[in-house]
Short mmCIF file of C-alpha atoms in Angstrom, two decimals:
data_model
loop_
_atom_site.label_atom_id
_atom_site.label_comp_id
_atom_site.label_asym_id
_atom_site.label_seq_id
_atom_site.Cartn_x
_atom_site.Cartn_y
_atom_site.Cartn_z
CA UNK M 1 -25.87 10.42 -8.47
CA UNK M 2 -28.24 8.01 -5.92
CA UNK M 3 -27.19 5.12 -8.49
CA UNK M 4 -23.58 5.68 -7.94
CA UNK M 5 -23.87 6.98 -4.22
CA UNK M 6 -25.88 3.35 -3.90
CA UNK M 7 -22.75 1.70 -6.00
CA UNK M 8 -20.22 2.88 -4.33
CA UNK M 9 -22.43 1.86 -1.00
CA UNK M 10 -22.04 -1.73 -1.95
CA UNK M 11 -18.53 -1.84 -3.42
CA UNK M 12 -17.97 -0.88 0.19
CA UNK M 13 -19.78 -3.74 2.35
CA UNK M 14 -18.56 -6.16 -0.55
CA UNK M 15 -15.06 -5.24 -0.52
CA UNK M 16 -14.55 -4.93 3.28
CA UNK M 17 -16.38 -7.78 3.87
CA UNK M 18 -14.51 -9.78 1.71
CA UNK M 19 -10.72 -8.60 2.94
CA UNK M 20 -12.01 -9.17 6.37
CA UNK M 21 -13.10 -12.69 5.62
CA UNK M 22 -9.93 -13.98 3.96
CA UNK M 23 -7.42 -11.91 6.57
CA UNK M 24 -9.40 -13.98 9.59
CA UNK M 25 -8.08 -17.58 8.12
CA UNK M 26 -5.94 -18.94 10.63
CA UNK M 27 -2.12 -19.24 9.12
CA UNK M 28 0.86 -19.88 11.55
CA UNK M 29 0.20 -18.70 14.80
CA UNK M 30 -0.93 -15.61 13.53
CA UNK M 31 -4.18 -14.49 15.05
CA UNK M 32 -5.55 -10.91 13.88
CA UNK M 33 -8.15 -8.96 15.99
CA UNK M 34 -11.71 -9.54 14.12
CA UNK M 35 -12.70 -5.88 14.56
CA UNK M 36 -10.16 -4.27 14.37
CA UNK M 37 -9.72 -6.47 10.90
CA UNK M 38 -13.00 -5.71 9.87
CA UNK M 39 -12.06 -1.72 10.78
CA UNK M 40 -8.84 -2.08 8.53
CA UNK M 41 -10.84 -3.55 5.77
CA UNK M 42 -13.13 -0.96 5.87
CA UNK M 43 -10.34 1.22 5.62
CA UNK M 44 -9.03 -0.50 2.46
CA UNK M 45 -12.23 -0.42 1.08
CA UNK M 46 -12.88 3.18 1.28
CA UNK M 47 -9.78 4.47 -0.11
CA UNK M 48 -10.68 1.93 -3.11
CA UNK M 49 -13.81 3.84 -3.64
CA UNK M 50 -12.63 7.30 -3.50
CA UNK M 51 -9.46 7.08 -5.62
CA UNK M 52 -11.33 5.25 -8.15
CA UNK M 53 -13.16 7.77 -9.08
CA UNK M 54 -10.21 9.52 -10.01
CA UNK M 55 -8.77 6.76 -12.44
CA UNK M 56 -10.53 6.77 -16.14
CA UNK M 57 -9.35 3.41 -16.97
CA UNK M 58 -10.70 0.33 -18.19
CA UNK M 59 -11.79 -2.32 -15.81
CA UNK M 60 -8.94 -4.72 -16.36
CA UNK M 61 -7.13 -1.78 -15.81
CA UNK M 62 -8.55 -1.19 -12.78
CA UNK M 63 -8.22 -4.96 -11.95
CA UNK M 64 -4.13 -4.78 -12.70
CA UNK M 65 -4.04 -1.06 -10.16
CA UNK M 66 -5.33 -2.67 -7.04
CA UNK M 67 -4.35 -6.17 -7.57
CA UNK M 68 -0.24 -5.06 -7.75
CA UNK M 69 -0.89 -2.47 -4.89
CA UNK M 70 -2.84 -5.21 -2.10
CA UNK M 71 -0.96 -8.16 -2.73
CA UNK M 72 2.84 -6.89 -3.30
CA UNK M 73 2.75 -4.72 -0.20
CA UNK M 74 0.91 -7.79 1.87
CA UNK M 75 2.91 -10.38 0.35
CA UNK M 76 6.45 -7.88 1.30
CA UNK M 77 4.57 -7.91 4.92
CA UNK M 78 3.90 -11.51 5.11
CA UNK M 79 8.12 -11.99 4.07
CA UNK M 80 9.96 -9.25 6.79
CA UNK M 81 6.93 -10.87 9.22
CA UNK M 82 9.15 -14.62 9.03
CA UNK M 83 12.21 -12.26 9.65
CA UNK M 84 11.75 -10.46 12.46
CA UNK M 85 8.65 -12.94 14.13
CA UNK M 86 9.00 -16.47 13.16
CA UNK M 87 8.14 -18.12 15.84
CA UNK M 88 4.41 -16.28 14.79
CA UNK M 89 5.06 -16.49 11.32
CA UNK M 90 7.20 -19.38 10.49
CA UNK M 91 8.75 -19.83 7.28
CA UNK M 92 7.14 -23.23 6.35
CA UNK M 93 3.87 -21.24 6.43
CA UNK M 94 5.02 -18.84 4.07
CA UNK M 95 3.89 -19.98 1.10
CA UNK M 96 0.19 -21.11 2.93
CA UNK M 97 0.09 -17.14 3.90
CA UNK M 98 1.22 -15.86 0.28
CA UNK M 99 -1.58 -18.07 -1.16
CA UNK M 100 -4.50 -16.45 0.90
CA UNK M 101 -2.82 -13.24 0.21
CA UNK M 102 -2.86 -13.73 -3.56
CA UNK M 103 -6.47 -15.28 -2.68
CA UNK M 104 -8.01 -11.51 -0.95
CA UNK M 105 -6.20 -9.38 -3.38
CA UNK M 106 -7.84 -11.04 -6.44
CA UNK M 107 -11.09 -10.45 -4.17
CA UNK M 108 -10.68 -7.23 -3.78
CA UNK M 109 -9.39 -6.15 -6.93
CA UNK M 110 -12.09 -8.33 -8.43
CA UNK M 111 -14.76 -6.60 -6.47
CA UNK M 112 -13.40 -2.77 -7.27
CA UNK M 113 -12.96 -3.40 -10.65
CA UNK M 114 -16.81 -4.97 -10.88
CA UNK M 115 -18.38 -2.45 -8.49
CA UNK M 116 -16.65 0.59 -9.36
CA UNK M 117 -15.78 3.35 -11.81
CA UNK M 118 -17.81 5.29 -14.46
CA UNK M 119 -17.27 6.80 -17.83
CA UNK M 120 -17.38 10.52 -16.82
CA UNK M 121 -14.15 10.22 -15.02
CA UNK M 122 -11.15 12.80 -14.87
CA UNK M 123 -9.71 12.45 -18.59
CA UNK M 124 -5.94 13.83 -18.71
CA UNK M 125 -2.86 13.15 -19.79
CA UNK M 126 -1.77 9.74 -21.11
CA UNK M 127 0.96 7.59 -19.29
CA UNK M 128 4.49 9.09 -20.05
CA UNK M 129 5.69 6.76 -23.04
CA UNK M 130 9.31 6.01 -21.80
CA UNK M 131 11.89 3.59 -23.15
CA UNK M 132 12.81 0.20 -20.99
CA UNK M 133 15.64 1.83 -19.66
CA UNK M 134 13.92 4.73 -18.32
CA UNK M 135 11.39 2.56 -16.46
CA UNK M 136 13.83 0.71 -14.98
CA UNK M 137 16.41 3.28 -13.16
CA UNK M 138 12.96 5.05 -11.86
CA UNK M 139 12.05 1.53 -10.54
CA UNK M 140 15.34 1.27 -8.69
CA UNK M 141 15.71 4.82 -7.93
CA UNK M 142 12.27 4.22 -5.86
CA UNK M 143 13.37 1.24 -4.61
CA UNK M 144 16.88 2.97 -3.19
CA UNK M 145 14.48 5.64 -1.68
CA UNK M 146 12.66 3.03 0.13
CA UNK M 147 16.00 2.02 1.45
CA UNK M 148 17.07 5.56 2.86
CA UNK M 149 14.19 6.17 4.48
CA UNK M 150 13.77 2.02 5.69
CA UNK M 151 17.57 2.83 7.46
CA UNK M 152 16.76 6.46 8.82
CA UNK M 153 13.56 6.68 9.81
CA UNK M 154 13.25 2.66 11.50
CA UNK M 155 16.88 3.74 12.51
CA UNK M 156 15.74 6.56 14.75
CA UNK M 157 12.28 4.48 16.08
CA UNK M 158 14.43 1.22 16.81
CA UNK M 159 16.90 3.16 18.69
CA UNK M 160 14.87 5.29 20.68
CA UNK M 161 11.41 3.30 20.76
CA UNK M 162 11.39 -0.10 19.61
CA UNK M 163 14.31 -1.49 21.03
CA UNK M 164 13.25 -2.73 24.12
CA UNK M 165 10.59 -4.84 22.50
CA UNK M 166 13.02 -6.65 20.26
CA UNK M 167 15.72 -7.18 22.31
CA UNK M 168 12.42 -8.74 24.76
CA UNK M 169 11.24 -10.35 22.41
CA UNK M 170 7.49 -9.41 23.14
CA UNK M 171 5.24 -10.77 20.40
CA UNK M 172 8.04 -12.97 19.53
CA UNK M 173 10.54 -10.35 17.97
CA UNK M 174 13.55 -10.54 16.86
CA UNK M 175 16.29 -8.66 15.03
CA UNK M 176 17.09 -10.79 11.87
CA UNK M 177 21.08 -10.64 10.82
CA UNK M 178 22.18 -7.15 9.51
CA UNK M 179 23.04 -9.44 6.37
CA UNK M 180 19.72 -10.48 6.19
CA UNK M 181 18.23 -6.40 6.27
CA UNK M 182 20.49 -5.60 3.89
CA UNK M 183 19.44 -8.27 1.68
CA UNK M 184 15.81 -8.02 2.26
CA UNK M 185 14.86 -4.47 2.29
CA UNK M 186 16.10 -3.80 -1.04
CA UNK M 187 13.77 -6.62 -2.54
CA UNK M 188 10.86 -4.81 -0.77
CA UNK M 189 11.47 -1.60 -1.65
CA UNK M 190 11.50 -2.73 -4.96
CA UNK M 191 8.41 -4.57 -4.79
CA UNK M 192 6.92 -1.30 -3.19
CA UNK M 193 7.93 0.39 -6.15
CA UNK M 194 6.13 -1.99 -8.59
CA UNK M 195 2.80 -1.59 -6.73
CA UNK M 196 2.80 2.21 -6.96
CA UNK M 197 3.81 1.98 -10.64
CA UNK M 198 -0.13 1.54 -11.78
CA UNK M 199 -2.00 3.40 -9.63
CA UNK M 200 0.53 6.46 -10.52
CA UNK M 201 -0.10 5.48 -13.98
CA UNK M 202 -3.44 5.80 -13.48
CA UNK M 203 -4.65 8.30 -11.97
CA UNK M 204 -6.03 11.51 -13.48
CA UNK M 205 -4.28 14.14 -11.06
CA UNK M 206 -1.71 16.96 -10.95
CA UNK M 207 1.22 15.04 -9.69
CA UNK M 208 1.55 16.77 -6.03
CA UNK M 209 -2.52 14.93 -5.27
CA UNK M 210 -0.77 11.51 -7.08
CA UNK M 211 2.07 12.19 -4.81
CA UNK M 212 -0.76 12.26 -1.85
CA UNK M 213 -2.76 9.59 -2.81
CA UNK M 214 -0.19 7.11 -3.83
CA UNK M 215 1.62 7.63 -0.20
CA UNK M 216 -1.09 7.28 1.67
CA UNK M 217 -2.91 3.92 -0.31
CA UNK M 218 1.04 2.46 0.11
CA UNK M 219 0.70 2.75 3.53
CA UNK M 220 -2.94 1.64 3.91
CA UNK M 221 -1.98 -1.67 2.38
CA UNK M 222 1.32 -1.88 3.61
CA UNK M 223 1.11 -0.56 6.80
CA UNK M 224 -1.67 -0.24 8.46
CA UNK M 225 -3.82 -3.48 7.34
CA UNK M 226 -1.09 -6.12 8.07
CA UNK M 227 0.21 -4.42 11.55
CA UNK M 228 -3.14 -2.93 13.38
CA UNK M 229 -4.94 -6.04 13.74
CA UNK M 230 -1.94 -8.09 15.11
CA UNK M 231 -2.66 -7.90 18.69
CA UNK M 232 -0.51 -10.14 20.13
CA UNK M 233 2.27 -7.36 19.61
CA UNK M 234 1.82 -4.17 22.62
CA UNK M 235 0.42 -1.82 21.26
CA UNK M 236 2.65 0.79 21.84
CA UNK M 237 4.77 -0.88 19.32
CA UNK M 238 2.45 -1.01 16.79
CA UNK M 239 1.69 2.90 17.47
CA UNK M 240 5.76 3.26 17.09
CA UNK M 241 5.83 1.23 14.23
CA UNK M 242 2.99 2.62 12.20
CA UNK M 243 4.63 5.99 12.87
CA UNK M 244 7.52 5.00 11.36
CA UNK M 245 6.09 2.80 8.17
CA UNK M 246 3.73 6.01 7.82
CA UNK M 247 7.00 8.06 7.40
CA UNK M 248 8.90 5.34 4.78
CA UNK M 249 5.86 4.29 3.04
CA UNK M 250 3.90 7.81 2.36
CA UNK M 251 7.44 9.18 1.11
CA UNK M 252 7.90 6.52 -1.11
CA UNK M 253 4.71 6.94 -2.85
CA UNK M 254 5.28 10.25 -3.26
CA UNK M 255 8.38 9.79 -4.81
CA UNK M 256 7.27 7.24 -7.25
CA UNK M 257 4.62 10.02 -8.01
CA UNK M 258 7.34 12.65 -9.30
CA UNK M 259 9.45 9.45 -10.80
CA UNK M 260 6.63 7.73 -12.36
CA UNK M 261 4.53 10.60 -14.26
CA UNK M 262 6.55 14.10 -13.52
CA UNK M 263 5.47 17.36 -13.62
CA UNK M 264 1.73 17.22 -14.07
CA UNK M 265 0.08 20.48 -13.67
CA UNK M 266 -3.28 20.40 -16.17
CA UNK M 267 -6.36 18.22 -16.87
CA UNK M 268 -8.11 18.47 -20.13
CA UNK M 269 -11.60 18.12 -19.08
CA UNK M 270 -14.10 16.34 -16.89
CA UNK M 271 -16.51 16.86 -14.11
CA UNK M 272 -16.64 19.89 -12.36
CA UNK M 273 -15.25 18.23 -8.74
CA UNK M 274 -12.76 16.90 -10.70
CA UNK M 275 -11.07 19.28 -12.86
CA UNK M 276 -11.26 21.10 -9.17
CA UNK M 277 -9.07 18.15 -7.57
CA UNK M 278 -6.83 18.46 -10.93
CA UNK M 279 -6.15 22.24 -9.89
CA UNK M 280 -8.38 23.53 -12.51
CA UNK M 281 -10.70 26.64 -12.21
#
């Protein structure tokens, strides 16, 4: 238990440390808060630790879970961030910015999959065997879910909140072309949907905790990382706005929980904290 306490201590510093160094290079005009940076990698860091314990999967497995989840909701960031704030994230930086995003997820995935897990782990059911086909309308279907929640819930927030700022242009926002959303949004929901797909896969859980866990690691990495640190934006906006990627994010991880792996209700064995977190007596 010290040996793992002690591992899981170190996958920590290691893992924080190195998200925090790679988010602090200077691309664009962007220019991220260093603590409140190192606070969001810290963040990252420690859900990486917890939820691995729940996944009994190999480490390139492990590798493959957090590398899709960090750098396809940064990299979906980094794109609606040239949208709606180019003059701070210009386009012809894109690709710079995608690059060091590809860079720290490798890091961090690198680091988790290194650092953490153990052999003792919650052992369960095996990832639904589905056809193509299947995969692909529950892919969509998340994706379209994304979408709803994208038009209602930043609906409400830019009409009664945000709207000021962007019509002021404070942090240098703007509203993109409604051609442009309705292009866009799609394309990140579905790229949302393709980072939840492993770490549904592989977790160990009764589906309502992969419902949980999934939401809330979504908007970890695709909320609250990319947005808290940027404090050239007020930050009552960011407040607003992590509000309301809190509501579209969390909900679409929980529905790619019930898409992705159904009704899962049982665990066939494992540690005693974990056939708890499985609801088992």
């Amino acid at each position: 238990m010290r040996l793992r306490s002690l591992r899981s201590a170190i996958a920590l510093v290691a893992i924080s440390s190195a998200y925090t160094t790679i988010a602090l290079l200077p691309v664009g005009a962007l220019s991220p808060n260093a603590a409140l940076t190192a606070a969001c990698g810290v963040a990252l860091a420690a859900g990486m630790v917890v939820v691995t314990g729940w996944m009994p999967v190999s480490r390139g497995a492990r590798f493959g879970v957090w590398f899709a989840l960090v750098f396809l909701n940064l990299a979906a960031v980094a794109v609606e961030g040239t949208l709606f704030a180019p003059a701070a994230a210009p386009p012809s930086w894109l690709a710079a910015n995608l690059v060091r995003l590809l860079v720290a997820a490798v890091a961090v995935a690198g680091l988790a999959s290194a650092l953490l897990g153990t052999k003792d782990g919650i052992a369960g059911p095996a990832a639904p065997n589905r056809s193509l086909p299947g995969w692909l309308w529950r892919l969509l279907a998340a994706a379209a879910i994304y979408v709803v929640l994208y038009l209602i819930i930043g609906g409400l927030n830019y009409t009664f909140v945000t709207r000021p700022y962007y019509e002021t242009h404070a942090g240098s926002l703007t509203v993109p072309p409604a051609q442009t959303i309705f292009l866009y949004e799609p394309v990140r929901g579905l790229l949302m949907a393709l980072s939840a797909l492993p770490l549904t896969l592989a977790l160990r859980l009764r589906t309502s905790l992969v419902a949980v866990v999934t939401g809330a690691m979504l908007f970890v990495a695709g909320g609250l990382i990319p947005l808290l640190p940027q404090t050239s934006l007020p930050l009552y906006l960011r407040m607003a706005s992590l509000w309301e990627i809190f509501g579209q994010n969390f909900l679409t991880g929980a529905a790619c929980a019930y898409l992705y792996v159904g009704s899962r209700q049982a665990v066939r064995r494992g540690r005693p904290q974990a056939r708890r977190l499985a609801g088992l007596p």
